[in-house]
Short mmCIF file of N, CA and C in Angstrom, two decimals:
data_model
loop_
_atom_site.label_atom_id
_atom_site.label_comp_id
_atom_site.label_asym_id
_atom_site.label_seq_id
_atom_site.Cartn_x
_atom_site.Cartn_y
_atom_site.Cartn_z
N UNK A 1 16.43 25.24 16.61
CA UNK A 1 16.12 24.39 17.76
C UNK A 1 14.76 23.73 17.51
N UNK A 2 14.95 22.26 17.30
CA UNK A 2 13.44 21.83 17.34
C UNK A 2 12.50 21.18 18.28
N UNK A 3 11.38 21.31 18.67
CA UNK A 3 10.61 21.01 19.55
C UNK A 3 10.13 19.23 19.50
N UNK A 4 9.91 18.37 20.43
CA UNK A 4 9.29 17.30 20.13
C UNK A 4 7.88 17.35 20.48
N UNK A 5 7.19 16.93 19.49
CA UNK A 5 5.81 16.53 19.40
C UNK A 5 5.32 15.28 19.28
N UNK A 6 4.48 14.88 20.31
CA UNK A 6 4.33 13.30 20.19
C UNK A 6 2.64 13.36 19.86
N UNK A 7 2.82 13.02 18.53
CA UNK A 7 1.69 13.01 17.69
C UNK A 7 0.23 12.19 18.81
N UNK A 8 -0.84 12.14 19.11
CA UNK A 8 -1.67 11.66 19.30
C UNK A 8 -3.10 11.02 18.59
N UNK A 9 -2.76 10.03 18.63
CA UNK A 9 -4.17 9.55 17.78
C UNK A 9 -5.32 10.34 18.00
N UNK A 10 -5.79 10.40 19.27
CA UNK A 10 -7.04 11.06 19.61
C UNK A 10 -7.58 12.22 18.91
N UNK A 11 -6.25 12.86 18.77
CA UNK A 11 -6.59 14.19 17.86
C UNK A 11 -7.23 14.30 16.79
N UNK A 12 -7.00 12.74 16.47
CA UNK A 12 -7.79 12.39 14.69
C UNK A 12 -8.86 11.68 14.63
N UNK A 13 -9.61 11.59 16.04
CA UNK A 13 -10.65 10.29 15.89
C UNK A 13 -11.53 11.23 15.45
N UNK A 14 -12.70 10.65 14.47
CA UNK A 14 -13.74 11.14 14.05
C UNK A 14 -14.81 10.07 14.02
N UNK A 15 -15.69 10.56 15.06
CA UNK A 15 -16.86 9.35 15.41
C UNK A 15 -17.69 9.66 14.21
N UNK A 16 -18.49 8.37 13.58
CA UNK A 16 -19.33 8.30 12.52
C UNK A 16 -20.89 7.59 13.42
N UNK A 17 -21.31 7.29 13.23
CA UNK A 17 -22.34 6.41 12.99
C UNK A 17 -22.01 5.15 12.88
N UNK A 18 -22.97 4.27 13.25
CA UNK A 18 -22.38 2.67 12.84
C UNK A 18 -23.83 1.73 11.73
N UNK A 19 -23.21 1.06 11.09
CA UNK A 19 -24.32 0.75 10.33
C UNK A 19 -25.27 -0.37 11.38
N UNK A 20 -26.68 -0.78 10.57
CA UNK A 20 -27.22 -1.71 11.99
C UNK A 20 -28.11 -2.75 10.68
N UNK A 21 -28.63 -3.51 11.29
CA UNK A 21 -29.50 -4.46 10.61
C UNK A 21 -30.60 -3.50 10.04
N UNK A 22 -31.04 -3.52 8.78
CA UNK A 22 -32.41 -2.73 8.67
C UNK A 22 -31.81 -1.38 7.91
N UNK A 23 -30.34 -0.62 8.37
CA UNK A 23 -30.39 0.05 7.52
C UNK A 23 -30.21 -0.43 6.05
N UNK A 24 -30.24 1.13 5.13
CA UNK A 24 -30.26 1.25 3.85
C UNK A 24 -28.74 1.52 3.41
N UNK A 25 -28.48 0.95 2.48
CA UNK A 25 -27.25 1.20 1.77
C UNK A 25 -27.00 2.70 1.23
N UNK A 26 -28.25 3.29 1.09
CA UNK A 26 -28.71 4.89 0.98
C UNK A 26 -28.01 5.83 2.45
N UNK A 27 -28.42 4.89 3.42
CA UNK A 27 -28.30 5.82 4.58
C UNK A 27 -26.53 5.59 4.98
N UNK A 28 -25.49 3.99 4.88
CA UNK A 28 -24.42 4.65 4.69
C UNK A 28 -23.91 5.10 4.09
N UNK A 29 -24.09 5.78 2.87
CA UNK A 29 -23.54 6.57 2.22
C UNK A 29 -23.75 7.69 2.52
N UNK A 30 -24.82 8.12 3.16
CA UNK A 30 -25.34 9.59 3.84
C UNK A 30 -23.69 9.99 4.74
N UNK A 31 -23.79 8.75 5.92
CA UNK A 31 -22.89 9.16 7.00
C UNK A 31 -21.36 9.12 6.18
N UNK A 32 -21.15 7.97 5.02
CA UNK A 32 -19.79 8.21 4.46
C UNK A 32 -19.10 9.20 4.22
N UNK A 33 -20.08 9.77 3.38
CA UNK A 33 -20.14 11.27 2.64
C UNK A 33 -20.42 12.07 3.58
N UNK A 34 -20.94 12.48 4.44
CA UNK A 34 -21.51 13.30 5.14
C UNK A 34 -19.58 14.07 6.44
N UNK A 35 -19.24 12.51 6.81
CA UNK A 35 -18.00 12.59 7.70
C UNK A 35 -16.45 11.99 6.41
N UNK A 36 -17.07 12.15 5.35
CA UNK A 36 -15.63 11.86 4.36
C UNK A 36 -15.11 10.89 4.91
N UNK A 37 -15.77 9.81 4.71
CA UNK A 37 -14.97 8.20 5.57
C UNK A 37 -14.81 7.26 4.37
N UNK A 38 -14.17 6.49 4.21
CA UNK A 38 -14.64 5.62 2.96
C UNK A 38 -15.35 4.21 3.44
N UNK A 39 -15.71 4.09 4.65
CA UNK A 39 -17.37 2.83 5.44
C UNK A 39 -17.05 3.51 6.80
N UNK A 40 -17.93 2.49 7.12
CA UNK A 40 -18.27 2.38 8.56
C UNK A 40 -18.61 1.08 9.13
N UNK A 41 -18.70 0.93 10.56
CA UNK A 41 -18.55 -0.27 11.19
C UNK A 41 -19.99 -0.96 11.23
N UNK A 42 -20.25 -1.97 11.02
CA UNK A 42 -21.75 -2.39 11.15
C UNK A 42 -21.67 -3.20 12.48
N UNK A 43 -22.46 -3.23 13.49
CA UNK A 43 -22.93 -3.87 14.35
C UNK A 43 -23.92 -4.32 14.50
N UNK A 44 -23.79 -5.61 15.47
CA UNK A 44 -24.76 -6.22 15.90
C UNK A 44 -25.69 -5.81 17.17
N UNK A 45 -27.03 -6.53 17.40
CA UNK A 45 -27.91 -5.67 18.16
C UNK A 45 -27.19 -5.64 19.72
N UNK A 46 -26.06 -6.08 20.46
CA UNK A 46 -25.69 -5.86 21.57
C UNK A 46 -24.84 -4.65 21.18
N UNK A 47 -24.27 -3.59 20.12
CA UNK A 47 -23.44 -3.30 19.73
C UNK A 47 -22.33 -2.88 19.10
N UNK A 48 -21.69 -4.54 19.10
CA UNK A 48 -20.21 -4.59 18.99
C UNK A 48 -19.97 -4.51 17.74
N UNK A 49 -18.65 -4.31 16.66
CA UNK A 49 -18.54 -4.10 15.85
C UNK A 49 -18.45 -5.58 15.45
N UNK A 50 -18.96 -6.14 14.25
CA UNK A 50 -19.28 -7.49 13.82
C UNK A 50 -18.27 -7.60 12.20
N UNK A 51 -18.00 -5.83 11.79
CA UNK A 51 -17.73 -6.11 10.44
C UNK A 51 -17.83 -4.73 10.03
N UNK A 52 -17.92 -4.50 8.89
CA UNK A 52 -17.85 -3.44 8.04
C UNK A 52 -18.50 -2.83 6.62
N UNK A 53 -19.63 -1.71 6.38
CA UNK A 53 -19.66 -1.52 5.35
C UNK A 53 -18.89 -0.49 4.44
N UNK A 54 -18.22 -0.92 3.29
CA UNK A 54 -17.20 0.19 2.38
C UNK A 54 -17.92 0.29 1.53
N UNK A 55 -17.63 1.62 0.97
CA UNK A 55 -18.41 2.56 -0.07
C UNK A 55 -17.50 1.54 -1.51
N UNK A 56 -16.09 1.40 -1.25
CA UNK A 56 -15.53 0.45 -2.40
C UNK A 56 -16.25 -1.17 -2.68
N UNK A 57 -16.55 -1.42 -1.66
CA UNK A 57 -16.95 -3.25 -2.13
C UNK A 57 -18.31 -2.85 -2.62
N UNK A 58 -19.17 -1.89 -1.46
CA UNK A 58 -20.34 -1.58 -2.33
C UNK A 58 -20.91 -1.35 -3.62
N UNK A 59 -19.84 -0.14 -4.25
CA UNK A 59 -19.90 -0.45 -5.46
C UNK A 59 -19.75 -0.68 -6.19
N UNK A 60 -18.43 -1.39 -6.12
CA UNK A 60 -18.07 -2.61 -6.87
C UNK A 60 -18.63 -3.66 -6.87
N UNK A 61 -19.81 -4.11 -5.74
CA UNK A 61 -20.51 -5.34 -5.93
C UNK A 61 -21.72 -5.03 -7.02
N UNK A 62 -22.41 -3.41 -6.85
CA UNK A 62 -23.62 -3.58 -7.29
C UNK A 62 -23.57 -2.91 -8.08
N UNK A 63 -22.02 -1.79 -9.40
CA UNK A 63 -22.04 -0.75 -10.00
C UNK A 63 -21.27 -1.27 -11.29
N UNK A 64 -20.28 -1.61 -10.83
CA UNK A 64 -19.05 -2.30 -11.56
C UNK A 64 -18.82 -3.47 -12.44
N UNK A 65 -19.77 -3.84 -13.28
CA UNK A 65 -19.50 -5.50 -13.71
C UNK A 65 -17.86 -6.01 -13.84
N UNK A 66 -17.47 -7.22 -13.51
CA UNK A 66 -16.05 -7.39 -13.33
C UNK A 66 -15.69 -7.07 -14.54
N UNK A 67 -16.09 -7.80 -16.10
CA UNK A 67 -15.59 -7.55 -16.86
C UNK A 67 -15.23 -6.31 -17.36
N UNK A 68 -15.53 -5.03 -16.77
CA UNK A 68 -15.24 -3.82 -16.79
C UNK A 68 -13.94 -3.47 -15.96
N UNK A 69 -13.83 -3.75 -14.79
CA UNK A 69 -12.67 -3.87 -14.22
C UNK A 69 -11.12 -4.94 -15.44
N UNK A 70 -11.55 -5.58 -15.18
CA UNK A 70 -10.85 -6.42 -15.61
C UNK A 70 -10.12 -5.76 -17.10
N UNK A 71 -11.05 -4.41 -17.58
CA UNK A 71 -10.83 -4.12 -19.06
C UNK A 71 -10.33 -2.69 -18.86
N UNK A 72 -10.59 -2.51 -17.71
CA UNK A 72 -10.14 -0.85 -17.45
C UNK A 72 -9.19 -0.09 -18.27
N UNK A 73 -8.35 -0.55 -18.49
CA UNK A 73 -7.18 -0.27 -19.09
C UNK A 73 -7.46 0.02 -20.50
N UNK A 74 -8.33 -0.61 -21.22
CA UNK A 74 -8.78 -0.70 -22.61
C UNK A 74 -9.90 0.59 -22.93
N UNK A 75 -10.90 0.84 -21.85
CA UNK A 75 -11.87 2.40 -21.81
C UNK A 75 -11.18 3.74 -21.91
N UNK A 76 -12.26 4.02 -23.12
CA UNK A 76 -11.43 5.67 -23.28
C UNK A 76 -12.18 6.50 -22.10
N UNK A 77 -12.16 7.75 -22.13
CA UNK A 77 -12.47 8.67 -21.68
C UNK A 77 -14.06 8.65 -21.87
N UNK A 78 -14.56 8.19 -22.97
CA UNK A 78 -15.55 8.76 -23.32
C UNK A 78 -16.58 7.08 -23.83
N UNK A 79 -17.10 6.97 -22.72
CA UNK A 79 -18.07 5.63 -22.64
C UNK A 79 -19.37 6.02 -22.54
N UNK A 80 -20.03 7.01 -22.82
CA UNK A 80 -21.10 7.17 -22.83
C UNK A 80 -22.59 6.21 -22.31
N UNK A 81 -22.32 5.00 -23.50
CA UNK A 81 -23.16 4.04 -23.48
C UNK A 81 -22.62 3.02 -21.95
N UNK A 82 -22.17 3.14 -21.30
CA UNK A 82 -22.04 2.08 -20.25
C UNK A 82 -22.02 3.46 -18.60
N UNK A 83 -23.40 3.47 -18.31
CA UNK A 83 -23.64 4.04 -17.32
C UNK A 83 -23.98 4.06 -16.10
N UNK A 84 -24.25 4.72 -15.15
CA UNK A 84 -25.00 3.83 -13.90
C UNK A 84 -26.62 4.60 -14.09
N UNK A 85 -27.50 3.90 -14.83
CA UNK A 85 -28.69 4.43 -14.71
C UNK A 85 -29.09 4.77 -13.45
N UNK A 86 -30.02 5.82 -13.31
CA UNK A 86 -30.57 6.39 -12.13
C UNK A 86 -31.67 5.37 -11.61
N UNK A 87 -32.09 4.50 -12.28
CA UNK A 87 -33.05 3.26 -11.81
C UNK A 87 -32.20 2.21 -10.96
N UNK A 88 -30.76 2.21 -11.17
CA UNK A 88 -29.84 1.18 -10.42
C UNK A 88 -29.32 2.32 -9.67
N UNK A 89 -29.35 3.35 -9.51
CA UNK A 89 -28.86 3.80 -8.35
C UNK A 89 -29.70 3.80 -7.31
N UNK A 90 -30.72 3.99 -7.63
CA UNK A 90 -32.21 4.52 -6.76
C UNK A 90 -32.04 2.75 -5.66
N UNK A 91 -32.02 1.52 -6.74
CA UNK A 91 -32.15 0.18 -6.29
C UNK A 91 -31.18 0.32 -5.38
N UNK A 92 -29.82 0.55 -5.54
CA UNK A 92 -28.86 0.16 -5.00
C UNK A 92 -28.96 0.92 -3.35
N UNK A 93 -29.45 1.66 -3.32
CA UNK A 93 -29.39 3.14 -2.21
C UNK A 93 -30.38 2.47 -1.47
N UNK A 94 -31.86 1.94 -2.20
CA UNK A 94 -32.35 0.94 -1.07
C UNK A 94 -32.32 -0.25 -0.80
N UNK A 95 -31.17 -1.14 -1.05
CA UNK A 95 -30.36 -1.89 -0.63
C UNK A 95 -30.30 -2.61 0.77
N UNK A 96 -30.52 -3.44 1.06
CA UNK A 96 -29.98 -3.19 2.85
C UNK A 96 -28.38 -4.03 3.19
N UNK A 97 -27.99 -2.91 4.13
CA UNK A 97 -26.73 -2.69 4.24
C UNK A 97 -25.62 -3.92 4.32
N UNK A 98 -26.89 -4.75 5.33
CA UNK A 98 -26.40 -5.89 5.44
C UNK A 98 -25.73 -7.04 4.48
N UNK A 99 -25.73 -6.40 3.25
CA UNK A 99 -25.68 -7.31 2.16
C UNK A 99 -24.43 -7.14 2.08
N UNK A 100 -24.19 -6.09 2.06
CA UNK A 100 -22.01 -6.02 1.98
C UNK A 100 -21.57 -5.93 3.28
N UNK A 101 -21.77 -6.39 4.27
CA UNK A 101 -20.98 -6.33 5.46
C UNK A 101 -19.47 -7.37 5.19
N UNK A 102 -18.36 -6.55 5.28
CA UNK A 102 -17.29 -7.19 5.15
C UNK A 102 -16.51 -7.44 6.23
N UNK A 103 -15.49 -8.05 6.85
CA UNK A 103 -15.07 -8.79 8.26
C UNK A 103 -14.70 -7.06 8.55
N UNK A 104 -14.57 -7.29 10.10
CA UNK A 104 -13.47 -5.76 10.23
C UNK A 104 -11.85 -6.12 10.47
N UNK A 105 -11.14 -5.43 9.53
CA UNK A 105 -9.90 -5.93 9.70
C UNK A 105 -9.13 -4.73 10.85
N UNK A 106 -8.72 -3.79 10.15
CA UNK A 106 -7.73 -2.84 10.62
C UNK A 106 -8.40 -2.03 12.11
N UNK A 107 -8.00 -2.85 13.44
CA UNK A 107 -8.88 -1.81 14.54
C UNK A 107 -7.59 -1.69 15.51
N UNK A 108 -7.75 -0.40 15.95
CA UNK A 108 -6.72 0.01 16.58
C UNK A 108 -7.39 0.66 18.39
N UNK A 109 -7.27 0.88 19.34
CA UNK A 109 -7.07 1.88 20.39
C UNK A 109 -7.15 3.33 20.61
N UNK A 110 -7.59 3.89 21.34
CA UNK A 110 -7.82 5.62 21.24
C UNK A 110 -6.31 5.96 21.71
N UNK A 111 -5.28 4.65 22.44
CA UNK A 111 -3.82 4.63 22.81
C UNK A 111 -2.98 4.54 22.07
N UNK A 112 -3.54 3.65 21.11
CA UNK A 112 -2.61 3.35 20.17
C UNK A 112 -1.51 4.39 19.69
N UNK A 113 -0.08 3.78 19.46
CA UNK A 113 0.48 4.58 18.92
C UNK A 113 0.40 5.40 17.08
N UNK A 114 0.33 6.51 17.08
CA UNK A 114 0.23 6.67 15.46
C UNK A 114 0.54 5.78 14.43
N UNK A 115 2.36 5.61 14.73
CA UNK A 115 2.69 4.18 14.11
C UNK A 115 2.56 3.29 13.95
N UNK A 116 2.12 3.03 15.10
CA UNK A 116 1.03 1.65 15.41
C UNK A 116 0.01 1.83 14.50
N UNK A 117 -0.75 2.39 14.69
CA UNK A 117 -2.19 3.00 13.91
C UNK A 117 -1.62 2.44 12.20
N UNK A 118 -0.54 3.86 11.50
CA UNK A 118 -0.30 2.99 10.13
C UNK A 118 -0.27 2.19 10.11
N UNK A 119 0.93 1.22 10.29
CA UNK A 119 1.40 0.02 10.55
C UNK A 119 -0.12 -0.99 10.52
N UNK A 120 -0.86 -0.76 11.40
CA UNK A 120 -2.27 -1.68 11.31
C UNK A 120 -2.86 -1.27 9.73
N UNK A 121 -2.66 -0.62 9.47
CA UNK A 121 -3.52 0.04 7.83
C UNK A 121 -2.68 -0.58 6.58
N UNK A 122 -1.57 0.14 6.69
CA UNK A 122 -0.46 -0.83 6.04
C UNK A 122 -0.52 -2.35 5.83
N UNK A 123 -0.81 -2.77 6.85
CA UNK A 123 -0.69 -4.79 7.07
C UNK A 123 -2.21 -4.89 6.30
N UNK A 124 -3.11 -4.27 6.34
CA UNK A 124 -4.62 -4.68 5.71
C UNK A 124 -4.77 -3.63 4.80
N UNK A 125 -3.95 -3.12 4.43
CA UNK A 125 -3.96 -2.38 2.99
C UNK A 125 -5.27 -1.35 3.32
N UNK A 126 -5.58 -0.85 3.91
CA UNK A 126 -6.27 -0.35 4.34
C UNK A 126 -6.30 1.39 4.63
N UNK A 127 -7.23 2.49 4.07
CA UNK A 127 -6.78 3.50 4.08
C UNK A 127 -7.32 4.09 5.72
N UNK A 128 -7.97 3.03 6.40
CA UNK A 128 -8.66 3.59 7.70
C UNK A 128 -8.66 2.56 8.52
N UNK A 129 -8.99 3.19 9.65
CA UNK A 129 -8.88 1.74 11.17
C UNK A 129 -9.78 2.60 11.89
N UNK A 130 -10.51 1.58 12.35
CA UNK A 130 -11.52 1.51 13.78
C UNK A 130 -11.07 1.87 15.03
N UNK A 131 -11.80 2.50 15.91
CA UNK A 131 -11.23 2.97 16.87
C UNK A 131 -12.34 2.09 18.11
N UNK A 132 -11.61 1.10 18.82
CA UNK A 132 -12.44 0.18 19.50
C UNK A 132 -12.04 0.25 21.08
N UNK A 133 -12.10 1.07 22.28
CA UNK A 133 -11.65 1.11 23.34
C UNK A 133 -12.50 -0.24 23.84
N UNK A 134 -12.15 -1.13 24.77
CA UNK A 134 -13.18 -1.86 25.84
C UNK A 134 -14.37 -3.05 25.32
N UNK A 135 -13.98 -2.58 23.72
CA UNK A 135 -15.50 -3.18 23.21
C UNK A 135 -16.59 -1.85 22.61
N UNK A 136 -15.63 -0.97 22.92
CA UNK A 136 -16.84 0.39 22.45
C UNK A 136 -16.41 1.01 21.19
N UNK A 137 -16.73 1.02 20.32
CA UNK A 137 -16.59 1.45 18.91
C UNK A 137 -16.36 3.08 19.29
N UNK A 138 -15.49 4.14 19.02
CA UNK A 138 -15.02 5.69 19.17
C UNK A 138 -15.17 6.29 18.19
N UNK A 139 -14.90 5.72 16.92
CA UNK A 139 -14.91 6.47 15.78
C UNK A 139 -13.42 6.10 14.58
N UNK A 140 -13.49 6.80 13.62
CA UNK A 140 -12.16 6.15 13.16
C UNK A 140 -11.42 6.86 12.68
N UNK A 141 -10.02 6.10 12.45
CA UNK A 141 -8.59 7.72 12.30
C UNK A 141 -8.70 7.22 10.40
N UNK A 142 -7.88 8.08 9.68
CA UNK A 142 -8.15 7.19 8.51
C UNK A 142 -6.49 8.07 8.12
N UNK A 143 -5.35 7.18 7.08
CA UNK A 143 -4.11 8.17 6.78
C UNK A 143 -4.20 9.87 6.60
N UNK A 144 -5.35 10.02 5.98
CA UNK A 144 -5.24 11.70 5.38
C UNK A 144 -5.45 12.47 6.58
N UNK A 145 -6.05 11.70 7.55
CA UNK A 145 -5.94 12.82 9.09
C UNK A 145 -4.99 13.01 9.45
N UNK A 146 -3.90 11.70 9.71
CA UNK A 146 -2.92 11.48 10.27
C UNK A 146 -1.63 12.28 9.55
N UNK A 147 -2.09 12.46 8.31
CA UNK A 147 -1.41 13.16 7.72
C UNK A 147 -1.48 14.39 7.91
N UNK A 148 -2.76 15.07 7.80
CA UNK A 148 -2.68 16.08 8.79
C UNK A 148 -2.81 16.94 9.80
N UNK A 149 -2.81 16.06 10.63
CA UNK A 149 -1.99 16.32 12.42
C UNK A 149 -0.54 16.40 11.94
N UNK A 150 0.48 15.58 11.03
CA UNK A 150 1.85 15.96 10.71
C UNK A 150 1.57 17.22 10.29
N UNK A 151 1.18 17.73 9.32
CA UNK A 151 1.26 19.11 8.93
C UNK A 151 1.18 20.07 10.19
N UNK A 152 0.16 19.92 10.93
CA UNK A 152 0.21 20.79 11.80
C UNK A 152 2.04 21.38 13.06
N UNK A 153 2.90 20.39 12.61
CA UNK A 153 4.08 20.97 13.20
C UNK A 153 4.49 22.38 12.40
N UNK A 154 4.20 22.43 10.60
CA UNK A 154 4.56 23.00 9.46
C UNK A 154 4.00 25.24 10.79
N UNK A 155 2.88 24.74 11.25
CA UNK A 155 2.54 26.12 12.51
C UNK A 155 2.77 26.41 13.10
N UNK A 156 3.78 25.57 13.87
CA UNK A 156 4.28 26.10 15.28
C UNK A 156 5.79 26.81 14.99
#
């Protein structure tokens, strides 16, 4: 006999921090890492969410030369000579944040349906969505939560 469970987003919101004018590219990575998010929302001084900083564009803008991407496929295991010196990390960390703010795509409701929720991640390829009630930034759900809140039926 099986039970129905109607999954709830809420269960998965996890409020972060929001980035602001002035911070350091150092300090979102603190809160990235700190709440396992891959960005966070940057706002403006009334606020509202304006956009987004990701730990991916980040360092791919300031870590990654394209032609390395572009060659990926061709690098062994063992590159020794092509590193991220600790002098470009140190630069990059004091950074200000503002420099990679990217649009915000994927924002969803604390109502939203779960499916709904993928479905928004899915359409912007996106492994996370914003959680925006009213104009008020909540925090954000990202798939691997959502994934497991499903597990959690695997207990009952």
């Amino acid at each position: 006999m099986s039970s129905a469970h109607r999954f709830q987003l809420r269960e998965v919101i996890t409020p972060t921090r929001v980035a602001r004018a002035g911070m350091s590219v150092g300090e979102v990575f603190e809160e990235c890492v700190a709440k396992r998010v891959p960005g966070i929302p940057f706002c403006n001084t009334r606020g509202e969410v304006v956009g987004r900083v990701s730990l991916r564009h980040t360092l791919k803008m300031t870590c990654v030369p394209s032609y390395l991407v572009k060659g990926a496929h061709l690098l062994g295991n063992v590159i020794e000579e092509v590193l991220i010196p600790e002098e470009l990390a140190r630069d990059v960390l004091r950074m200000p944040a503002e420099n990679f703010v990217l649009e915000t795509r994927a924002v969803v409701t604390s109502a939203t349906p779960v499916v709904k929720a993928l479905a928004v991640m899915e359409q912007y390829n996106s492994s996370y969505a914003f959680v925006i009630d009213n104009g008020e930034y909540k925090g954000m759900v990202t798939r691997m939560w959502i994934a497991s809140l499903m597990l959690k039926v695997r207990e009952r």
